Amino acid sequence: MSERIVVDPITRIEGHLRVEVDVDEKGVIKDAFSSGTAVRGLELIVKDRDPRDVWAYVQRICGVCTTVHALASIRSVEDALKIKIPRNAHLIRDIMNEALFVHDHVVHFYHLHALDWVDVVSAISANPAETSRIAQSISSWPKSSPGYFTDVQNKVKKLVQSGQLGIFANGYWGHKAYKLPPEVNLLAVAHYLEALDWQKEIVKIHTIFGGKNPHPHYVVGGMATPLDIDSDNGVHAERLMHVSQLIDQAKEFVNQVYIPDLLAIGSFYKDWTYGGGLNNYLCYGDFSTGDIYDTKLYRMPRGIILNGNLKEVLDVDLKDPEHVQEFIDHSWYTYDGDSGGKGKHPFDGETTFNYTGPKAPFKQLDTDKEYSWLKAPRWKEHPMETGPLARMIVGYASGKEEIVNIVDETLKKLDLPISALQSALGRTVARGLETVLISGWLRNDMDELLKNVKSGDQTTFDRTKWEPNTWPERAKGVGWMEAPRGALGHWIDIKDGKTHNYQAVVPSTWNASPRDHKNTIGAYEAALKGTPMLNKEQPLEIMRIIHSFDPCLACAVHLTDLETNTTTEIRLG
């Protein structure tokens, strides 16, 4: 007999996720079900709106990713209208996305995921002198004295002794799955607190180039960024130098704090090989050294790895109706009045709500029927994993030298085979390695932008096709990109100058998808199966695996009145 365990909500994520697992008498997860419990209604909101404005609406899909939906939307319109942007605009967009990647990955490691591996309360029994020795042995980061770690330890002691753990409340402290010695726990807690201070600095890059953070500004045809090194009102020399300094600081934090901590913590969990999952990987590719349409120049290569076969990288065509389809057999939607059996390419996609789940309160979902607000996207009817691990696997199989080198070097340090990446720990390591690479690309792209500006090229916008009277009566386009959590696509159908249809397929829709028309499971569900649990009352193993994907199911909550079919946005914070 199996026992159904429900974790709802999954905390330390963005959005609303419920996970139900069936655990056998030995404590091993035999089946799993991932349910998105809030619905996005943005596709309906942007219908019949000016395509040049859509980015500002759909950017609100997410408040953690902040810029990615705007950029994907802008690219979809530019693809439909055959607009090519100035080189400076391309660089600024990449710089903003790269800054987001670095910020997002560091925040995820320390503030969303690290506490699945780090026992905070254990830190109060650490020897600060030994923590200092460990810190100095793995990094030259200046904040590594015994006195510094003593001060951090005293802060944690006050929280524990007060009985109010504050930001560290509700953890499974003392769980037998924790393996770090107290001194490494103290090191991680100290850097958790430092990362809180650091993360507010790098986002200033968005405020300088995009006007604000979160949700900086974009424009179809380039960027609205006024580059003028001699102006007091535009992005002048001083502000450009400030961005340059922020980039250098970010690289230092990544290389001197994040990566040493990641490898130190990872070395204690090398035998925790659970959470691999599908072994199918999807990457749209991004960060071109040339034009966005020249996929051969992508630093992150495009491709598909199927069944773990690293000897063959398959192609993905986002406009081919056979390549990308969304199925709704276990989702609360209908297609043309039908609730399942067929998939739809996003160009022909529908967002028609059809909630058939239980009325609250309820103990568990009927997972034999519809059980999620997420659709089930598939590549040629195959479920796929997307995200940092997928990008590293596709890049490695593609022979991308930078990726091959950093993966091989890291696996050698940890004394692990490449197959070890196919786990929750491997997914976490891949995210760190990607951050190292992207922080380097961030530096390179900023240097190129500075060079262009100094040479007199300050162009960031091309208005050639700005006016609707220059557009065709009907045009379709797709905007693709790699977001921190994976492959992101926005599809737009423009008719008579208005948005006729719009569909977004986000990374967590790929990863957190429910079963499809063939009852094939998605990435979260596959990753959980076969995992042993030490304590059913404290499902730390579930949190480790789900957090390794960095779920992002929604930002603002969108409430839809099914009687009037109206959607209201509730802004949080």
XYZ file of C-alpha atoms in Angstrom:
573
model
C 0.000 0.000 0.000
C 1.218 3.487 -0.814
C 0.553 6.656 1.149
C -0.295 9.986 -0.510
C 1.791 12.899 0.819
C 0.801 16.443 -0.097
C 3.093 19.488 -0.006
C 1.055 22.632 -0.607
C 2.315 25.219 -1.000
C 5.880 24.526 -2.055
C 7.662 27.413 -0.358
C 10.741 29.411 -1.391
C 9.563 29.612 -4.992
C 7.743 32.206 -7.102
C 4.100 31.312 -7.655
C 1.757 28.592 -6.457
C 2.792 24.952 -6.701
C 1.300 21.855 -5.105
C 3.064 18.492 -5.188
C 1.437 15.177 -4.319
C 3.520 12.000 -4.086
C 2.709 8.349 -3.474
C 5.204 6.773 -1.057
C 5.532 3.019 -0.555
C 6.032 1.187 2.738
C 9.829 1.592 2.419
C 9.523 5.370 2.140
C 10.350 5.546 -1.600
C 8.401 7.871 -3.903
C 6.663 5.672 -6.471
C 4.623 8.341 -8.268
C 4.360 12.125 -8.268
C 1.968 14.822 -9.445
C 2.817 18.487 -10.011
C -0.060 20.967 -9.908
C 0.020 24.670 -10.709
C -2.744 26.064 -8.520
C -3.041 29.619 -9.865
C -3.924 30.611 -13.405
C -2.239 33.167 -15.661
C -4.628 35.253 -17.735
C -2.234 37.562 -19.561
C -2.875 35.996 -22.966
C -6.475 37.172 -22.693
C -5.576 40.614 -21.420
C -3.365 41.475 -24.410
C -5.832 40.370 -27.100
C -6.732 43.247 -29.479
C -4.052 45.503 -27.984
C -1.297 47.309 -29.855
C 1.587 44.811 -30.316
C 4.057 47.557 -29.400
C 2.520 47.703 -25.907
C 2.163 43.977 -25.213
C 5.606 43.659 -23.602
C 4.534 45.947 -20.742
C 1.569 43.697 -19.924
C 3.188 40.290 -20.259
C 6.251 41.407 -18.307
C 3.955 41.184 -15.289
C 3.728 37.407 -15.733
C 6.738 37.277 -13.437
C 8.206 39.550 -10.779
C 11.337 37.496 -10.132
C 12.447 37.141 -13.756
C 11.400 40.809 -14.187
C 12.676 41.424 -17.730
C 12.486 38.145 -19.600
C 8.844 38.210 -20.658
C 9.247 41.758 -21.936
C 12.261 40.746 -24.010
C 10.598 37.606 -25.385
C 7.518 39.652 -26.271
C 9.547 42.378 -27.987
C 11.402 39.738 -29.981
C 8.128 38.100 -31.054
C 6.840 41.383 -32.503
C 10.174 42.112 -34.180
C 10.214 38.620 -35.657
C 6.690 39.066 -37.028
C 7.487 42.466 -38.555
C 11.028 41.546 -39.713
C 12.650 44.255 -37.596
C 16.396 44.173 -36.957
C 17.690 46.257 -34.098
C 20.943 48.273 -33.764
C 23.968 46.494 -32.351
C 23.986 48.687 -29.229
C 20.377 47.749 -28.478
C 21.286 44.064 -28.820
C 24.185 44.531 -26.406
C 22.103 46.430 -23.848
C 19.396 43.772 -23.962
C 21.983 41.041 -23.430
C 23.663 42.980 -20.619
C 20.322 43.347 -18.851
C 19.506 39.669 -19.303
C 22.993 38.594 -18.205
C 22.727 40.797 -15.105
C 19.404 39.132 -14.347
C 20.936 35.653 -14.718
C 23.741 36.438 -12.277
C 21.378 38.046 -9.778
C 18.766 35.310 -10.095
C 21.182 32.392 -9.786
C 22.977 33.799 -6.745
C 19.682 34.603 -5.007
C 18.336 31.155 -5.851
C 21.379 29.378 -4.456
C 21.541 31.230 -1.148
C 17.987 32.293 -0.413
C 15.783 29.704 -2.121
C 17.782 26.479 -2.330
C 20.757 26.453 0.054
C 18.616 25.775 3.109
C 17.739 22.387 1.601
C 21.394 21.458 2.138
C 22.436 23.792 4.992
C 21.300 23.323 8.606
C 21.118 26.868 9.983
C 20.669 25.910 13.641
C 23.738 23.666 13.466
C 25.829 26.801 12.860
C 25.521 27.856 16.504
C 27.741 24.944 17.565
C 30.470 25.755 15.015
C 34.029 26.760 15.850
C 34.414 30.174 14.142
C 38.179 29.758 13.919
C 37.740 26.530 11.964
C 35.124 28.192 9.740
C 37.672 30.926 9.065
C 40.312 28.367 8.148
C 37.938 26.624 5.743
C 36.857 29.909 4.166
C 40.458 31.025 3.588
C 41.370 27.653 2.125
C 38.751 27.891 -0.630
C 38.705 31.621 -1.418
C 40.509 34.926 -0.998
C 37.279 36.706 -0.051
C 38.264 39.318 2.590
C 35.410 38.670 5.046
C 36.885 35.481 6.447
C 38.278 36.263 9.896
C 37.344 34.314 13.059
C 35.895 37.501 14.476
C 33.624 37.985 11.486
C 32.208 34.478 11.751
C 31.833 34.860 15.523
C 29.660 37.933 14.949
C 27.483 36.022 12.475
C 27.211 33.089 14.855
C 26.099 35.388 17.671
C 23.319 36.773 15.462
C 22.064 33.260 14.747
C 22.304 32.328 18.447
C 20.089 35.272 19.399
C 17.463 34.146 16.898
C 17.534 30.553 18.087
C 17.510 31.439 21.781
C 14.602 33.834 21.260
C 12.544 31.033 19.773
C 11.801 33.238 16.764
C 13.990 32.257 13.826
C 12.764 35.061 11.596
C 13.929 34.466 8.014
C 15.094 30.979 9.050
C 11.753 29.851 10.468
C 9.969 26.707 9.286
C 13.091 24.828 8.267
C 13.609 21.128 8.924
C 16.607 21.799 11.174
C 18.178 18.655 12.563
C 16.876 16.498 9.705
C 19.055 13.413 9.176
C 19.514 14.250 5.492
C 21.725 17.231 6.408
C 25.417 16.294 6.130
C 27.426 19.500 6.528
C 29.622 19.986 9.605
C 28.634 22.975 11.773
C 31.576 25.047 10.485
C 30.464 24.786 6.848
C 26.901 25.548 7.911
C 28.170 28.731 9.563
C 30.091 29.669 6.421
C 26.966 29.260 4.299
C 24.777 31.244 6.692
C 27.285 34.119 6.708
C 27.278 34.268 2.920
C 23.484 33.962 2.860
C 23.382 37.255 4.740
C 26.072 38.844 2.551
C 24.189 37.863 -0.585
C 21.142 39.742 0.710
C 23.198 42.939 0.653
C 24.981 42.182 -2.628
C 21.859 41.382 -4.671
C 20.437 44.898 -4.335
C 23.486 46.332 -6.105
C 23.575 44.398 -9.373
C 19.934 45.228 -10.181
C 21.015 48.861 -10.530
C 22.154 47.864 -14.024
C 18.472 47.551 -14.922
C 17.648 50.956 -13.470
C 20.424 52.594 -15.496
C 19.642 50.958 -18.842
C 15.915 50.311 -18.353
C 14.755 53.077 -16.038
C 13.721 50.878 -13.113
C 13.755 47.450 -11.501
C 11.736 45.307 -11.496
C 10.106 45.581 -14.914
C 12.522 47.876 -16.796
C 11.514 49.514 -20.071
C 11.927 48.129 -23.597
C 10.779 49.282 -27.024
C 10.046 47.491 -30.301
C 12.958 48.346 -32.602
C 15.687 48.506 -29.975
C 15.987 50.179 -26.593
C 14.744 53.504 -25.283
C 18.083 53.973 -23.520
C 19.459 57.445 -24.383
C 23.206 56.866 -24.718
C 25.044 60.177 -24.584
C 28.360 60.325 -22.792
C 28.265 64.149 -22.652
C 24.658 64.593 -21.517
C 23.433 65.117 -17.969
C 20.073 63.532 -18.788
C 21.031 60.412 -20.726
C 23.178 57.408 -19.876
C 26.441 59.325 -19.720
C 30.031 58.332 -19.033
C 29.656 58.260 -15.244
C 26.648 55.940 -15.393
C 28.390 53.659 -17.869
C 31.349 53.432 -15.517
C 28.980 52.646 -12.656
C 27.564 49.716 -14.660
C 31.105 48.571 -15.386
C 31.973 48.619 -11.679
C 28.816 46.690 -10.780
C 29.779 44.022 -13.317
C 33.255 43.673 -11.811
C 31.763 43.402 -8.319
C 29.347 40.728 -9.523
C 32.149 38.688 -11.103
C 34.118 38.891 -7.859
C 31.167 37.742 -5.737
C 30.428 34.855 -8.092
C 34.016 33.633 -8.228
C 35.045 34.318 -4.630
C 31.851 33.486 -2.725
C 29.175 31.644 -4.727
C 31.281 29.067 -6.556
C 33.599 28.173 -3.625
C 30.521 27.706 -1.413
C 28.763 25.637 -4.068
C 31.702 23.273 -4.500
C 32.355 23.046 -0.758
C 28.740 22.157 -0.009
C 28.463 19.884 -3.038
C 31.493 17.860 -1.956
C 29.512 16.609 1.074
C 26.554 15.474 -1.032
C 28.241 13.668 -3.921
C 26.326 10.500 -3.128
C 22.926 12.251 -3.232
C 22.207 11.213 -6.813
C 18.420 11.569 -6.809
C 16.289 13.914 -8.887
C 17.609 13.223 -12.396
C 14.286 12.765 -14.109
C 13.516 12.719 -17.807
C 16.993 12.790 -19.365
C 15.456 14.864 -22.200
C 16.844 18.397 -22.474
C 15.630 21.457 -24.372
C 17.494 24.693 -25.086
C 16.353 27.477 -27.452
C 19.767 29.148 -27.267
C 20.679 32.779 -26.673
C 23.407 35.403 -26.189
C 24.499 35.722 -29.786
C 27.816 37.391 -30.559
C 26.160 38.623 -33.745
C 22.517 38.766 -34.776
C 19.779 37.091 -32.720
C 18.685 35.172 -35.821
C 22.135 33.670 -36.372
C 21.858 30.691 -34.052
C 25.353 29.483 -34.982
C 26.790 32.444 -33.057
C 24.935 31.641 -29.830
C 27.109 31.283 -26.744
C 24.311 29.069 -25.422
C 23.673 26.729 -28.350
C 20.210 25.653 -29.438
C 19.274 21.995 -29.412
C 17.569 18.920 -28.037
C 19.119 15.988 -26.184
C 16.845 12.970 -26.174
C 17.170 10.009 -23.796
C 20.542 11.272 -22.539
C 22.255 10.687 -25.895
C 25.116 13.217 -25.842
C 26.321 12.033 -29.237
C 23.396 13.640 -31.057
C 22.027 17.175 -30.731
C 18.637 17.473 -32.418
C 17.123 20.662 -33.800
C 14.107 22.549 -32.501
C 12.000 24.706 -34.830
C 9.657 26.943 -32.849
C 7.474 27.675 -35.870
C 6.990 24.043 -36.834
C 3.598 22.797 -35.530
C 5.050 19.307 -35.146
C 7.908 20.471 -32.896
C 6.100 22.410 -30.148
C 2.605 21.537 -28.975
C 0.682 22.001 -25.741
C -1.657 19.285 -24.500
C -4.452 19.781 -21.963
C -5.640 16.256 -21.118
C -4.802 16.782 -17.430
C -5.169 20.576 -17.394
C -8.094 22.854 -16.568
C -8.575 24.173 -20.118
C -10.502 23.300 -23.249
C -9.580 23.494 -26.936
C -12.556 24.318 -29.159
C -14.773 22.856 -26.470
C -12.745 19.648 -26.253
C -10.729 18.900 -23.116
C -8.092 16.584 -24.506
C -6.617 14.224 -27.031
C -4.930 16.762 -29.244
C -2.128 19.256 -28.921
C -1.938 22.766 -30.320
C 1.021 24.753 -31.584
C 1.160 28.146 -29.807
C 0.284 30.028 -33.016
C -3.074 28.228 -32.823
C -3.190 28.046 -29.044
C -6.168 28.806 -26.837
C -6.544 30.041 -23.276
C -10.037 28.866 -22.377
C -10.500 28.089 -18.690
C -12.360 24.945 -17.621
C -11.866 24.191 -13.940
C -13.100 20.693 -13.106
C -11.161 20.134 -9.884
C -12.508 19.660 -6.371
C -14.041 22.476 -4.376
C -11.945 23.757 -1.487
C -11.167 22.586 1.067
C -9.990 19.199 -0.177
C -7.361 16.660 0.871
C -6.038 15.643 -2.529
C -6.591 16.117 -6.241
C -8.136 13.538 -8.549
C -4.940 12.986 -10.507
C -6.616 10.502 -12.846
C -8.400 13.516 -14.340
C -7.421 17.184 -14.758
C -5.253 18.437 -11.900
C -3.287 21.541 -12.938
C -3.582 25.044 -14.389
C -0.440 24.285 -16.375
C -0.673 22.870 -19.865
C 1.699 20.104 -20.976
C 4.135 21.374 -23.624
C 5.948 18.742 -25.644
C 8.675 18.620 -28.304
C 7.535 16.113 -30.919
C 5.351 14.692 -28.136
C 8.337 14.220 -25.799
C 8.376 15.841 -22.327
C 11.475 17.973 -21.857
C 13.544 19.510 -19.075
C 14.772 23.031 -19.608
C 17.014 25.311 -17.539
C 20.683 25.503 -16.490
C 21.275 21.755 -16.558
C 19.686 21.491 -20.006
C 21.867 24.347 -21.263
C 25.052 22.798 -19.898
C 24.152 19.370 -21.318
C 23.241 20.732 -24.760
C 26.321 22.962 -24.777
C 28.550 20.094 -23.714
C 27.145 17.754 -26.361
C 27.481 20.529 -28.964
C 31.208 20.785 -28.174
C 30.998 24.398 -27.026
C 34.553 24.862 -25.745
C 33.777 27.173 -22.820
C 31.090 24.846 -21.543
C 33.063 21.641 -22.087
C 36.067 23.055 -20.226
C 34.215 24.336 -17.168
C 32.114 21.166 -16.862
C 35.145 18.868 -17.164
C 37.222 20.936 -14.707
C 34.443 20.997 -12.110
C 33.645 17.301 -12.380
C 37.356 16.576 -11.950
C 37.441 18.687 -8.776
C 34.460 16.817 -7.392
C 35.712 13.465 -8.718
C 32.413 12.758 -10.451
C 31.394 11.454 -13.904
C 29.267 13.606 -16.209
C 26.317 11.347 -15.460
C 26.347 12.831 -11.930
C 24.998 16.073 -13.390
C 21.708 14.270 -13.965
C 20.538 14.814 -10.390
C 19.221 17.566 -8.133
C 22.786 18.315 -7.002
C 24.016 18.294 -10.610
C 21.273 20.704 -11.600
C 22.452 23.030 -8.823
C 26.097 22.739 -9.873
C 25.153 23.445 -13.508
C 23.454 26.676 -12.432
C 26.650 27.817 -10.722
C 28.869 26.984 -13.696
C 26.507 28.865 -15.972
C 26.787 31.896 -13.691
C 30.569 31.906 -14.077
C 30.255 31.860 -17.853
C 27.547 34.521 -17.984
C 29.411 36.889 -15.672
C 32.276 36.692 -18.179
C 29.954 37.372 -21.124
C 28.522 40.292 -19.170
C 31.988 41.800 -18.945
C 32.666 41.205 -22.644
C 29.379 42.707 -23.815
C 29.847 45.791 -21.651
C 33.348 46.267 -23.052
C 31.972 46.118 -26.598
C 29.243 48.629 -25.745
C 31.799 51.019 -24.218
C 33.960 50.669 -27.320
C 31.028 51.489 -29.603
C 30.006 54.517 -27.569
C 33.554 55.865 -27.434
C 33.816 55.497 -31.212
C 30.733 57.687 -31.664
C 28.045 55.003 -32.155
C 25.275 55.843 -29.675
C 22.315 54.466 -31.652
C 19.910 52.257 -29.704
C 16.664 52.472 -31.715
C 15.515 52.008 -35.327
C 12.090 53.488 -36.039
C 11.905 52.285 -39.668
C 8.950 49.963 -38.974
C 7.562 51.687 -35.905
C 4.377 52.976 -37.527
C 1.565 50.427 -38.099
C 1.036 51.688 -41.659
C 4.350 50.004 -42.515
C 3.136 46.594 -41.311
C 1.455 43.828 -43.332
C -2.216 43.085 -42.646
C -1.293 39.768 -41.029
C 1.996 38.715 -39.447
C 3.087 35.979 -37.053
C 6.253 35.861 -35.008
C 7.928 34.049 -32.147
C 10.216 35.556 -29.569
C 12.580 33.044 -28.020
C 15.228 33.405 -25.393
C 16.915 31.655 -22.529
C 15.642 32.900 -19.190
C 17.303 31.928 -15.887
C 14.856 29.048 -15.479
C 15.034 27.849 -19.070
C 13.668 28.109 -22.596
C 11.054 30.846 -22.924
C 8.863 31.422 -25.972
C 6.210 34.017 -26.824
C 4.114 33.583 -29.967
C 2.113 36.476 -31.468
C -0.395 36.694 -34.311
C -0.882 40.294 -35.509
C -3.937 41.152 -37.573
C -4.837 44.635 -38.836
C -2.349 46.220 -36.466
C -3.721 44.508 -33.349
C -2.797 41.444 -31.310
C -5.086 38.730 -32.680
C -3.698 35.838 -30.613
C -0.928 35.514 -28.053
C 0.581 32.529 -26.257
C 3.489 32.261 -23.822
C 5.111 28.931 -22.971
C 7.364 29.507 -19.977
C 10.198 27.332 -18.608
C 8.240 26.145 -15.588
C 5.395 25.101 -17.878
C 7.817 22.677 -19.528
C 9.273 21.484 -16.217
C 6.170 21.470 -14.014
C 3.759 20.148 -16.635
C 1.158 17.552 -15.718
C 0.673 14.356 -17.668
C -0.198 14.594 -21.353
C -2.449 12.709 -23.812
C -0.216 9.629 -23.496
C -0.131 9.922 -19.689
C 3.579 10.797 -19.977
C 4.899 12.643 -16.934
C 6.722 15.979 -16.852
C 10.162 16.864 -15.504
C 9.215 17.551 -11.857
C 7.162 14.384 -11.639
C 9.893 12.266 -13.241
C 12.600 13.742 -11.003
C 10.747 12.846 -7.807
C 10.125 9.189 -8.659
C 12.453 6.709 -6.971
C 13.587 9.098 -4.236
C 13.721 7.679 -0.685
C 12.346 9.843 2.129
C 13.792 9.655 5.629
C 10.868 11.404 7.311
C 7.438 11.661 5.704
C 6.508 14.453 8.118
C 9.467 16.541 6.952
C 9.647 16.152 3.147
C 13.089 17.715 2.740
C 13.915 15.453 -0.210
C 10.905 16.739 -2.155
C 11.970 20.323 -1.513
C 15.556 19.596 -2.603
C 14.484 18.188 -5.938
C 11.782 20.727 -6.749
C 13.939 23.670 -5.681
C 16.780 22.426 -7.896
C 14.628 23.479 -10.879
C 14.057 26.958 -9.383
C 10.268 26.926 -9.959
C 8.575 30.111 -11.078
C 4.884 29.437 -11.656
C 3.506 32.960 -11.373
C 4.231 36.423 -9.991
C 1.087 38.472 -9.542
C -1.980 36.361 -8.837
C -4.522 36.539 -11.638
C -8.075 35.854 -10.551
C -10.492 34.893 -13.294
C -14.263 35.104 -12.851
C -15.449 32.054 -14.781
C -19.000 33.451 -15.013
C -18.060 36.788 -16.569
C -14.672 35.637 -17.990
C -13.057 38.792 -16.656
C -9.543 38.829 -15.238
C -8.283 40.972 -12.391
C -4.646 41.520 -11.533
C -3.717 41.653 -7.878
C -0.297 43.180 -7.311
C 1.613 41.797 -4.368
C 3.957 44.119 -2.529
